[in-house]
Tab-separated table of C-alpha atoms in Angstrom:
chain	number	residue	atom	x	y	z
A	93	MET	CA	142.219	86.261	71.884
A	94	ILE	CA	141.107	84.776	75.761
A	95	LYS	CA	139.548	88.689	75.674
A	96	ILE	CA	137.789	89.056	72.427
A	97	PHE	CA	136.426	85.920	73.041
A	98	ILE	CA	135.199	86.916	76.201
A	99	GLU	CA	133.791	90.012	74.258
A	100	PHE	CA	132.371	88.058	71.567
A	101	VAL	CA	129.692	86.184	73.761
A	102	ASP	CA	129.176	89.250	75.487
A	103	ILE	CA	127.896	91.031	72.715
A	104	ILE	CA	126.038	88.015	71.629
A	105	GLU	CA	124.227	87.286	74.976
A	106	ASN	CA	123.345	90.927	74.963
A	107	ILE	CA	120.985	90.907	71.379
A	108	LEU	CA	119.780	87.314	72.761
A	109	ASN	CA	118.333	89.619	75.866
A	110	THR	CA	117.315	92.427	73.231
A	111	LEU	CA	115.766	90.219	70.938
A	112	THR	CA	113.966	87.856	73.796
A	113	SER	CA	112.691	91.377	75.368
A	114	LEU	CA	111.283	92.723	72.243
A	115	TYR	CA	109.732	88.966	71.344
A	116	ILE	CA	107.745	89.689	75.132
A	117	SER	CA	107.121	93.183	74.670
A	118	GLY	CA	105.193	91.717	71.480
A	119	HIS	CA	107.874	93.268	68.262
A	120	PRO	CA	107.786	91.863	65.158
A	121	ILE	CA	111.244	89.944	66.388
A	122	VAL	CA	114.254	90.634	62.732
A	123	SER	CA	114.546	88.742	59.828
A	124	ASP	CA	117.475	86.401	59.309
A	125	ARG	CA	120.608	88.585	59.197
A	126	LEU	CA	124.070	86.998	58.506
A	127	PHE	CA	127.839	88.704	59.716
A	128	THR	CA	131.187	87.218	59.289
A	129	CYS	CA	134.048	87.685	61.635
A	130	GLU	CA	137.171	87.835	60.388
A	131	LYS	CA	140.785	88.202	61.729
A	132	ASN	CA	139.240	89.245	64.732
A	133	GLN	CA	136.887	91.576	64.511
A	134	PHE	CA	133.033	91.624	64.543
A	135	ASN	CA	131.674	95.224	63.780
A	136	GLU	CA	128.499	93.859	61.818
A	137	LEU	CA	127.737	92.605	64.677
A	138	ILE	CA	128.437	95.095	67.446
A	139	ASP	CA	126.769	97.611	65.303
A	140	PHE	CA	124.307	95.599	65.441
A	141	ASN	CA	123.275	95.313	69.023
A	142	LYS	CA	123.729	98.903	69.333
A	143	GLU	CA	120.878	99.138	66.807
A	144	GLN	CA	119.167	96.167	67.902
A	145	GLN	CA	119.013	98.578	71.763
A	146	GLU	CA	118.426	101.514	69.757
A	147	ILE	CA	114.740	99.492	68.852
A	148	LEU	CA	113.605	98.161	72.425
A	149	LEU	CA	113.955	101.775	73.150
A	150	SER	CA	112.549	103.485	71.304
A	151	TRP	CA	109.980	100.164	71.400
A	152	GLU	CA	109.730	100.423	75.128
A	153	ASN	CA	108.696	104.314	75.151
A	154	THR	CA	106.239	103.239	72.502
A	155	LEU	CA	104.564	100.607	74.295
A	156	CYS	CA	104.793	102.866	77.744
A	157	GLU	CA	102.870	105.856	75.755
A	158	LYS	CA	100.324	103.839	73.789
A	159	TYR	CA	99.326	101.473	77.276
A	160	LYS	CA	98.200	104.878	78.800
A	161	ILE	CA	95.796	105.198	75.445
A	162	TYR	CA	94.914	101.259	75.043
A	163	PRO	CA	94.903	99.760	77.959
A	164	GLU	CA	93.836	96.838	76.495
A	165	LEU	CA	96.855	96.049	74.877
A	166	THR	CA	98.994	95.169	78.685
A	167	TYR	CA	96.823	92.134	78.541
A	168	PHE	CA	99.137	90.693	75.647
A	169	SER	CA	102.531	89.877	75.027
A	170	CYS	CA	104.825	87.424	73.075
A	171	GLU	CA	103.093	85.293	70.029
A	172	GLN	CA	99.645	86.893	71.842
A	173	PHE	CA	99.438	89.626	69.210
A	174	ASP	CA	99.862	87.697	66.629
A	175	MET	CA	96.921	85.592	68.062
A	176	ILE	CA	94.735	88.752	68.273
A	177	GLU	CA	95.790	89.884	64.559
A	178	ASP	CA	95.325	86.320	63.582
A	179	PHE	CA	91.421	85.988	64.920
A	180	ILE	CA	90.834	90.740	64.180
A	181	TYR	CA	91.789	90.095	60.328
A	182	ASN	CA	90.267	86.180	59.428
A	183	GLU	CA	87.081	86.704	57.111
A	184	HIS	CA	85.772	83.199	58.045
A	185	GLU	CA	82.937	82.767	60.870
A	186	CYS	CA	84.728	83.222	64.206
A	187	ASP	CA	85.773	79.955	65.162
A	188	VAL	CA	85.504	79.431	69.498
A	189	GLU	CA	88.795	76.526	68.517
A	190	GLU	CA	90.899	79.553	67.803
A	191	TYR	CA	93.248	81.179	70.122
A	192	GLY	CA	93.139	84.601	69.446
A	193	TYR	CA	88.473	83.712	70.263
A	194	HIS	CA	89.791	83.367	73.300
A	195	LEU	CA	92.349	85.197	74.677
A	196	LEU	CA	89.167	88.178	73.861
A	197	LYS	CA	87.143	86.395	76.319
A	198	TYR	CA	89.345	85.967	78.996
A	199	SER	CA	90.288	90.157	78.506
A	200	GLY	CA	87.566	90.662	78.829
A	201	LEU	CA	86.223	91.523	75.329
A	202	GLN	CA	83.656	90.161	73.122
A	203	PRO	CA	84.809	88.401	69.842
A	204	ASP	CA	81.845	88.439	68.021
A	205	LEU	CA	81.388	92.050	67.686
A	206	ILE	CA	85.242	92.351	66.691
A	207	ARG	CA	84.846	89.551	64.088
A	208	GLN	CA	81.714	91.913	62.253
A	209	LEU	CA	83.780	94.330	61.445
A	210	ASN	CA	85.425	93.147	58.545
A	211	LEU	CA	88.933	95.014	58.636
A	212	VAL	CA	91.710	94.150	56.659
A	213	ASN	CA	95.143	93.622	57.640
A	214	GLU	CA	97.752	95.768	56.165
A	215	GLU	CA	100.839	94.499	55.605
A	216	GLU	CA	103.312	98.429	55.045
A	217	PHE	CA	102.628	98.898	58.669
A	218	THR	CA	105.730	99.365	61.143
A	219	ALA	CA	105.716	97.918	64.504
A	220	GLU	CA	104.307	100.906	65.590
A	221	GLU	CA	101.643	101.380	63.610
A	222	ARG	CA	100.033	97.373	63.698
A	223	PHE	CA	100.671	97.974	67.899
A	224	GLU	CA	97.713	101.143	67.410
A	225	HIS	CA	95.535	99.319	65.822
A	226	ILE	CA	95.456	97.021	67.020
A	227	GLY	CA	94.081	99.479	70.602
A	228	LYS	CA	92.425	100.838	68.466
A	229	ILE	CA	90.127	98.428	67.532
A	230	LEU	CA	90.018	97.124	70.464
A	231	SER	CA	89.701	100.239	72.552
A	232	HIS	CA	86.491	100.786	70.492
A	233	GLN	CA	84.904	97.445	71.323
A	234	ARG	CA	86.123	98.204	74.412
A	235	ARG	CA	83.592	101.038	75.526
A	236	LEU	CA	80.853	99.082	73.552
A	237	THR	CA	80.580	96.207	75.498
A	238	ASN	CA	81.416	97.521	79.391
A	239	GLU	CA	80.874	100.381	81.735
A	240	ILE	CA	83.727	102.027	82.606
A	241	CYS	CA	84.412	102.009	86.247
A	242	GLU	CA	83.437	104.628	88.490
A	243	LYS	CA	87.181	105.968	89.401
A	244	ASN	CA	87.836	104.481	92.820
A	245	ARG	CA	88.196	107.721	95.611
A	246	ILE	CA	90.868	106.818	97.604
A	247	ASN	CA	93.381	109.085	95.493
A	248	LYS	CA	97.311	107.072	95.260
A	249	LYS	CA	96.162	103.929	97.990
A	250	ILE	CA	97.739	100.364	97.235
A	251	PHE	CA	95.745	98.577	99.375
A	252	LEU	CA	97.329	95.193	100.903
A	253	ILE	CA	96.218	91.715	102.948
A	254	GLU	CA	98.965	89.445	104.421
A	255	THR	CA	97.080	86.392	104.801
A	256	ASN	CA	97.760	82.906	103.843
A	257	GLU	CA	97.028	80.246	100.783
A	258	ASN	CA	93.806	78.773	102.093
A	259	GLU	CA	91.816	82.551	102.568
A	260	ILE	CA	93.910	83.512	99.300
A	261	LEU	CA	89.854	83.353	97.965
A	262	LYS	CA	88.570	85.278	100.855
A	263	ALA	CA	91.551	88.268	101.079
A	264	ILE	CA	89.997	88.348	96.820
A	265	LEU	CA	86.882	89.200	97.636
A	266	SER	CA	86.779	91.388	100.825
A	267	LEU	CA	89.219	93.672	98.297
A	268	TYR	CA	86.009	93.813	95.418
A	269	HIS	CA	84.130	93.852	97.854
A	270	ARG	CA	84.959	96.906	99.398
A	271	PHE	CA	85.226	97.816	96.309
A	272	LYS	CA	80.834	97.199	95.964
A	273	SER	CA	81.653	94.840	93.004
A	274	LEU	CA	83.081	91.981	91.489
A	275	PRO	CA	86.299	90.533	90.508
A	276	LYS	CA	86.799	89.697	86.812
A	277	VAL	CA	89.641	87.003	85.520
A	278	ASN	CA	91.297	89.805	84.405
A	279	GLN	CA	92.129	92.095	86.541
A	280	LEU	CA	93.663	89.151	89.046
A	281	PHE	CA	97.218	88.865	88.390
A	282	PHE	CA	98.474	85.698	89.456
A	283	CYS	CA	102.533	85.783	90.195
A	284	THR	CA	105.071	83.079	88.952
A	285	ASN	CA	108.641	82.440	89.472
A	286	GLN	CA	108.923	82.825	85.569
A	287	THR	CA	107.042	86.023	86.040
A	288	ASN	CA	108.588	88.570	83.891
A	289	TRP	CA	109.431	92.492	84.160
A	290	MET	CA	107.246	93.943	80.846
A	291	GLU	CA	104.597	91.029	82.530
A	292	ILE	CA	104.436	92.904	85.787
A	293	ARG	CA	104.699	96.848	84.286
A	294	ALA	CA	101.911	96.238	81.566
A	295	PHE	CA	99.649	95.345	84.673
A	296	ILE	CA	100.806	98.920	86.841
A	297	TYR	CA	99.785	100.784	83.381
A	298	ARG	CA	96.323	98.639	83.942
A	299	SER	CA	96.093	99.011	87.138
A	300	ILE	CA	96.101	103.011	86.850
A	301	TYR	CA	94.627	103.608	83.005
A	302	SER	CA	92.107	100.982	83.064
A	303	GLN	CA	89.678	102.801	85.476
A	304	GLU	CA	88.876	99.059	87.309
A	305	PHE	CA	90.581	97.789	90.600
A	306	HIS	CA	92.811	95.493	90.238
A	307	LEU	CA	94.812	93.053	92.425
A	308	LEU	CA	98.744	91.554	92.639
A	309	ILE	CA	98.834	88.292	94.043
A	310	ARG	CA	101.434	86.310	95.340
A	311	PRO	CA	104.996	89.021	94.611
A	312	GLU	CA	106.205	87.416	96.963
A	313	LEU	CA	107.313	84.638	93.755
A	314	LEU	CA	108.609	87.878	91.693
A	315	SER	CA	112.470	88.255	91.804
A	316	ILE	CA	114.812	91.309	94.236
A	317	SER	CA	115.117	92.982	90.541
A	318	ILE	CA	111.174	93.154	89.595
A	319	GLN	CA	110.413	94.438	92.978
A	320	ASP	CA	112.592	97.227	93.071
A	321	GLN	CA	111.419	97.701	89.329
A	322	ILE	CA	108.629	97.987	90.410
A	323	ILE	CA	109.178	100.318	93.431
A	324	HIS	CA	110.815	102.508	90.999
A	325	LEU	CA	107.711	102.892	88.617
A	326	ILE	CA	104.964	103.207	90.893
A	327	LYS	CA	107.856	106.309	92.403
A	328	GLN	CA	108.009	107.936	88.626
A	329	PHE	CA	104.012	108.537	88.552
A	330	LEU	CA	103.435	109.833	92.248
A	331	GLU	CA	106.555	112.412	90.925
A	332	ASN	CA	105.603	113.093	86.913
A	333	GLN	CA	102.322	112.476	87.241
A	334	SER	CA	100.626	114.014	90.230
A	335	GLN	CA	97.108	113.332	89.282
A	336	CYS	CA	97.538	109.465	89.175
A	337	ILE	CA	95.010	107.208	90.582
A	338	PHE	CA	95.547	103.984	92.108
A	339	HIS	CA	93.422	100.549	91.355
A	340	LEU	CA	95.497	98.388	92.301
A	341	GLY	CA	95.404	96.384	96.029
A	342	ILE	CA	98.176	93.191	96.778
A	343	ILE	CA	97.784	89.889	98.744
A	344	THR	CA	101.310	88.089	99.896
A	345	THR	CA	101.167	84.837	101.909
A	346	VAL	CA	104.500	85.621	102.990
A	347	PRO	CA	105.150	88.599	106.146
A	348	SER	CA	105.375	91.623	104.800
A	349	LEU	CA	108.572	92.648	106.678
A	350	ASN	CA	110.310	89.379	104.593
A	351	LEU	CA	109.176	91.417	100.710
A	352	GLN	CA	111.053	94.169	100.143
A	353	LEU	CA	107.982	95.696	97.489
A	354	ILE	CA	106.290	95.981	100.685
A	355	ASP	CA	108.773	98.279	102.439
A	356	GLY	CA	109.921	100.278	98.600
A	357	LEU	CA	105.652	101.411	98.879
A	358	LYS	CA	105.414	101.553	102.328
A	359	TYR	CA	108.412	104.816	101.967
A	360	LEU	CA	106.643	106.285	99.278
A	361	GLN	CA	103.899	106.102	102.156
A	362	ILE	CA	101.016	105.166	99.697
A	363	LEU	CA	99.593	102.074	101.454
A	364	GLN	CA	97.284	100.862	103.267
A	365	ILE	CA	96.727	97.256	105.126
A	366	ILE	CA	93.562	95.599	105.667
A	367	HIS	CA	93.673	93.483	108.724
A	368	GLU	CA	91.977	90.232	109.061
A	369	GLN	CA	89.678	91.140	110.784
A	370	ASP	CA	88.509	93.375	108.294
A	371	LEU	CA	87.368	90.800	106.466
A	372	MET	CA	84.499	89.177	105.035
A	373	GLU	CA	82.600	87.291	107.351
A	374	HIS	CA	82.377	83.860	107.128
A	375	ALA	CA	78.069	83.297	106.404
A	376	GLU	CA	78.964	86.327	103.735
A	377	PHE	CA	81.739	84.625	101.852
A	378	THR	CA	79.908	81.354	101.322
A	379	THR	CA	76.992	83.861	100.114
A	380	THR	CA	79.162	85.386	97.531
A	381	ILE	CA	80.957	82.730	96.301
A	382	SER	CA	77.407	80.937	95.666
A	383	ASN	CA	76.554	83.582	93.516
A	384	LEU	CA	79.353	82.861	91.496
A	385	ILE	CA	79.487	79.428	91.086
A	386	LYS	CA	76.929	78.505	88.488
A	387	GLN	CA	76.199	74.913	86.769
A	388	CYS	CA	79.096	73.401	89.510
A	389	THR	CA	79.279	69.801	91.178
A	390	ILE	CA	81.633	67.860	93.218
A	391	VAL	CA	81.730	63.721	92.704
A	392	THR	CA	83.470	61.882	95.470
A	393	SER	CA	83.551	58.474	97.284
A	394	ARG	CA	84.329	56.483	100.518
A	395	ILE	CA	86.487	54.279	98.094
A	396	THR	CA	87.413	54.165	94.601
A	397	GLY	CA	85.313	52.157	92.098
A	398	LEU	CA	82.323	53.727	94.168
A	399	GLY	CA	80.783	54.975	90.497
A	400	LYS	CA	81.995	58.540	89.907
A	401	SER	CA	82.465	58.056	86.215
A	402	HIS	CA	79.022	56.640	85.960
A	403	THR	CA	77.148	59.176	87.669
A	404	ILE	CA	78.536	61.819	86.095
A	405	ARG	CA	78.094	60.340	82.460
A	406	GLU	CA	74.422	59.577	83.935
A	407	GLU	CA	73.658	62.899	84.120
A	408	CYS	CA	75.021	64.379	81.370
A	409	ALA	CA	72.394	61.374	79.980
A	410	LYS	CA	69.710	63.357	81.642
A	411	SER	CA	70.439	66.529	80.274
A	412	LYS	CA	71.585	65.793	76.963
A	413	ARG	CA	74.608	66.716	76.959
A	414	GLU	CA	77.994	65.919	75.037
A	415	TYR	CA	79.873	63.708	77.636
A	416	ILE	CA	83.465	66.070	77.591
A	417	LYS	CA	85.848	63.728	80.220
A	418	PHE	CA	89.577	65.813	81.101
A	419	PRO	CA	92.217	64.414	83.502
A	420	ILE	CA	94.122	66.475	86.000
A	421	ASN	CA	97.065	65.352	88.079
A	422	GLY	CA	100.682	65.659	88.527
A	423	GLU	CA	102.303	68.506	87.516
A	424	ILE	CA	100.215	71.787	86.534
A	425	GLN	CA	100.910	72.864	83.387
A	426	PRO	CA	98.362	75.546	82.528
A	427	ASP	CA	99.510	75.923	79.298
A	428	LEU	CA	99.134	72.542	78.196
A	429	ILE	CA	95.830	72.365	79.877
A	430	ALA	CA	95.179	75.508	77.685
A	431	LYS	CA	95.815	73.799	74.646
A	432	ARG	CA	94.110	70.223	75.736
A	433	LEU	CA	90.625	72.357	76.678
A	434	LEU	CA	90.690	74.383	73.381
A	435	ARG	CA	90.552	70.729	71.278
A	436	GLU	CA	87.450	70.173	72.538
A	437	ALA	CA	86.166	73.861	72.634
A	438	GLY	CA	83.544	73.176	70.208
A	439	LYS	CA	81.172	71.220	72.319
A	440	PHE	CA	81.371	73.131	74.795
A	441	GLN	CA	77.634	74.723	74.086
A	442	ASN	CA	76.446	71.535	74.027
A	443	GLY	CA	78.657	69.037	76.011
A	444	ALA	CA	79.776	68.767	79.596
A	445	ILE	CA	82.938	68.691	81.424
A	446	HIS	CA	83.905	66.152	83.773
A	447	PHE	CA	88.069	67.180	85.045
A	448	ASP	CA	88.544	64.064	86.926
A	449	ILE	CA	91.372	65.248	89.612
A	450	GLY	CA	93.865	62.842	91.091
A	451	MET	CA	97.219	63.743	92.488
A	452	ILE	CA	98.696	66.680	92.641
A	453	ASP	CA	102.505	68.119	92.929
A	454	ASN	CA	101.711	71.938	93.671
A	455	TYR	CA	97.703	72.564	95.034
A	456	ARG	CA	98.951	76.510	94.790
A	457	GLN	CA	98.585	75.284	91.430
A	458	ILE	CA	95.492	73.908	91.109
A	459	ASN	CA	93.420	75.902	93.420
A	460	ASP	CA	94.360	78.639	91.453
A	461	LEU	CA	93.041	77.189	88.088
A	462	MET	CA	90.099	75.859	89.999
A	463	ASN	CA	89.583	79.381	90.701
A	464	CYS	CA	89.816	80.682	87.542
A	465	LEU	CA	87.769	78.111	85.908
A	466	VAL	CA	85.024	78.258	88.243
A	467	LEU	CA	84.139	81.031	89.829
A	468	PHE	CA	85.202	83.010	85.820
A	469	ARG	CA	85.108	80.079	83.366
A	470	CYS	CA	88.239	81.787	82.359
A	471	PHE	CA	92.028	81.402	82.981
A	472	CYS	CA	95.321	82.663	81.517
A	473	PHE	CA	98.304	81.174	83.271
A	474	GLY	CA	100.865	81.076	80.076
A	475	GLN	CA	100.321	82.474	76.707
A	476	ILE	CA	97.084	80.341	75.899
A	477	ALA	CA	93.975	81.912	77.164
A	478	ILE	CA	90.916	79.132	77.204
A	479	SER	CA	87.180	80.210	78.367
A	480	ILE	CA	83.826	77.664	78.662
A	481	PRO	CA	80.456	79.423	78.404
A	482	ILE	CA	78.448	79.812	81.676
A	483	GLU	CA	75.577	77.280	80.801
A	484	THR	CA	78.392	74.275	80.392
A	485	PRO	CA	77.521	72.206	83.920
A	486	ILE	CA	81.222	71.076	85.016
A	487	TYR	CA	81.806	68.191	87.439
A	488	ILE	CA	84.821	67.505	89.645
A	489	GLU	CA	85.766	64.059	90.004
A	490	LEU	CA	87.962	64.145	93.001
A	491	ASP	CA	90.448	61.105	93.938
A	492	CYS	CA	89.414	59.499	97.192
A	493	SER	CA	92.676	58.450	97.920
A	494	SER	CA	93.606	58.551	101.407
A	495	HIS	CA	96.451	60.932	100.708
A	496	SER	CA	94.365	63.250	98.429
A	497	ASN	CA	92.588	65.708	100.474
A	498	LEU	CA	92.193	68.394	98.152
A	499	ILE	CA	89.099	69.972	99.139
A	500	GLU	CA	91.192	70.913	102.837
A	501	HIS	CA	93.031	72.636	99.887
A	502	VAL	CA	91.016	73.657	97.449
A	503	THR	CA	89.365	76.573	99.635
A	504	LEU	CA	86.444	76.990	96.513
A	505	PHE	CA	85.810	73.107	96.728
A	506	GLN	CA	84.150	73.104	99.701
A	507	HIS	CA	81.562	75.653	98.764
A	508	ILE	CA	80.497	73.798	95.484
A	509	SER	CA	77.474	71.423	96.092
A	510	SER	CA	78.822	67.964	96.275
A	511	ILE	CA	77.224	64.180	95.062
A	512	PHE	CA	78.703	61.827	97.391
A	513	ILE	CA	79.199	57.893	96.480
A	514	ASN	CA	78.181	55.705	100.110
A	515	ASP	CA	77.743	52.381	97.937
A	516	ILE	CA	77.473	50.556	95.127
A	517	ASP	CA	74.063	50.823	94.186
A	518	TRP	CA	74.457	47.593	92.124
A	519	MET	CA	70.556	47.545	90.597
A	520	LYS	CA	72.209	50.761	88.148
A	521	LEU	CA	74.831	47.332	86.882
A	522	VAL	CA	75.488	48.483	83.287
A	523	LEU	CA	76.939	44.812	81.751
A	524	THR	CA	80.129	46.784	79.894
A	525	GLU	CA	82.450	43.496	78.249
A	526	PRO	CA	84.945	44.818	80.777
A	527	VAL	CA	81.755	43.381	83.647
A	528	GLN	CA	80.667	40.869	81.864
A	529	PHE	CA	84.234	39.368	82.318
A	530	VAL	CA	85.149	40.128	85.893
A	531	GLY	CA	81.656	38.130	86.050
A	532	CYS	CA	82.140	35.112	84.465
A	533	TYR	CA	85.695	34.786	86.188
A	534	LEU	CA	83.940	35.190	89.006
A	535	LYS	CA	81.737	32.421	88.080
A	536	ALA	CA	84.907	30.535	86.664
A	537	ILE	CA	86.375	29.924	90.408
A	538	LYS	CA	82.236	29.216	92.025
A	539	ASP	CA	81.404	26.030	89.968
A	540	LYS	CA	85.377	26.057	89.216
A	541	SER	CA	85.317	25.707	85.341
A	542	ILE	CA	88.319	27.556	85.677
A	543	ILE	CA	90.721	24.608	85.791
A	544	GLU	CA	89.423	23.335	82.745
A	545	LYS	CA	88.078	25.822	79.725
A	546	ASP	CA	88.831	29.532	79.453
A	547	ILE	CA	86.897	32.517	80.124
A	548	ILE	CA	84.277	33.310	77.676
A	549	PRO	CA	82.832	36.572	78.836
A	550	GLY	CA	78.483	37.355	77.903
A	551	ASN	CA	77.686	33.880	79.469
A	552	ILE	CA	75.495	35.613	82.052
A	553	ASN	CA	73.125	38.214	82.871
A	554	VAL	CA	73.156	40.803	84.520
A	555	ILE	CA	71.313	38.682	88.054
A	556	GLU	CA	73.282	36.393	88.369
A	557	CYS	CA	76.571	39.258	87.761
A	558	ILE	CA	75.405	41.380	90.752
A	559	ARG	CA	74.851	38.177	92.875
A	560	LEU	CA	78.326	36.964	92.128
A	561	PHE	CA	79.971	40.439	92.759
A	562	GLN	CA	77.299	40.948	95.890
A	563	GLU	CA	78.922	37.364	96.836
A	564	TYR	CA	82.841	37.753	96.898
A	565	PHE	CA	82.044	41.834	98.448
A	566	PHE	CA	82.337	42.076	102.650
A	567	ASN	CA	83.383	44.689	105.078
A	568	ASN	CA	83.086	47.371	102.329
A	569	LYS	CA	85.981	46.160	100.391
A	570	PHE	CA	86.492	44.036	97.116
A	571	VAL	CA	88.579	41.035	97.215
A	572	LEU	CA	91.462	42.125	94.395
A	573	PHE	CA	91.138	39.090	92.691
A	574	ASN	CA	93.208	37.860	89.604
A	575	CYS	CA	90.863	38.397	87.271
A	576	LEU	CA	90.698	42.479	88.711
A	577	CYS	CA	94.406	42.825	87.679
A	578	ARG	CA	93.757	40.810	85.089
A	579	ILE	CA	92.062	43.883	83.663
A	580	ALA	CA	93.865	46.402	84.772
A	581	LEU	CA	96.288	45.141	82.897
């Protein structure tokens, strides 16, 4: 009985793994099935396992063949194919809050042009026909909107840069500068601990068949198994397709001697190492970044409470932009951030975004996120993509806590124009309800009426309020009154 039970569990595990692979690769999931198990026999389950494995094998062959013809398909996985289909076949006017809209923007396509085609969904399509149909549509739009890059003349070479976290952006721009072009967000693949083989395989196909230079960043985060599969796949291309041309670079933040992927590529003799002295000069790097950054400002101050948020709201009012505040702190969850931004997408065209960045758990994640949002106005680190129009101003408020050193860790922040608030401009004080309350509280303390009666906010003017604040303001620090604690609560 134990042996039979182990076999039963093993079959179920295989089925779950197969269905997961089908889901990740975009294959429509099978409908509900009921299996019987009588007298320790589960032949239906065994047959179903074999059937799904055959479907997966056939589907993966289809994927790889279609990737060669339609590299646009390599950008998507899991539910993203459903999002793209929902957008393509939607007869309504193009909506910037649709998931598919931002996925297409991320992949470098123009959603408005696709929606104008008024395509009809053929429900009778098989999975393979559905996949090809989407590929044809996206490929057609790519030809209409993008110029095909000239092929890299250096045949069968993969470029490697070994650097540190703070120099990743410089390494990215240096590699593209080498080929006299600027990077696009969809050409960069940031590896994570959750990156799976199917995503990497699609990326490798894209780097070969899209005729655009692509970068694999931090492959050290990939499992040893995935690194082995990359080497095997590239070896297959070299052996079976003599005309194969790589458009691929790798940036790693660990010594390449410790990386199995690099050892394998060295063995294949297709690796070209770019040393630190071959990267862009600092002046050229700064100029390149300045040219890429549009409509972005950092607002910071030496202590809390000097009016960073108020300054940003004033700037928005001056430019007649709708103020959109967006806090980011703690653990960075890209899909959650993208969903939150998506809810505000309808305001982007006439708005300005205030990213209020507090204490961050993972500097690497905020670095990647800000690089993509500020330089490329788009990111997709999971299933959800988001794009922000280049015309939308971005303000970044940085936590001024002594524990926050984001400017040191996020290289990009060192190149963004900034507003540093050193002191309070008392003449710009606005008598909001909380400010009135604090002023009245201080007044009640001064005239000792606080002992006799309740505080009634509103019975104070701006000049009197400023005078009271300044009276209790010394050595550049606020006295921590109980009234401030009450407001915080």
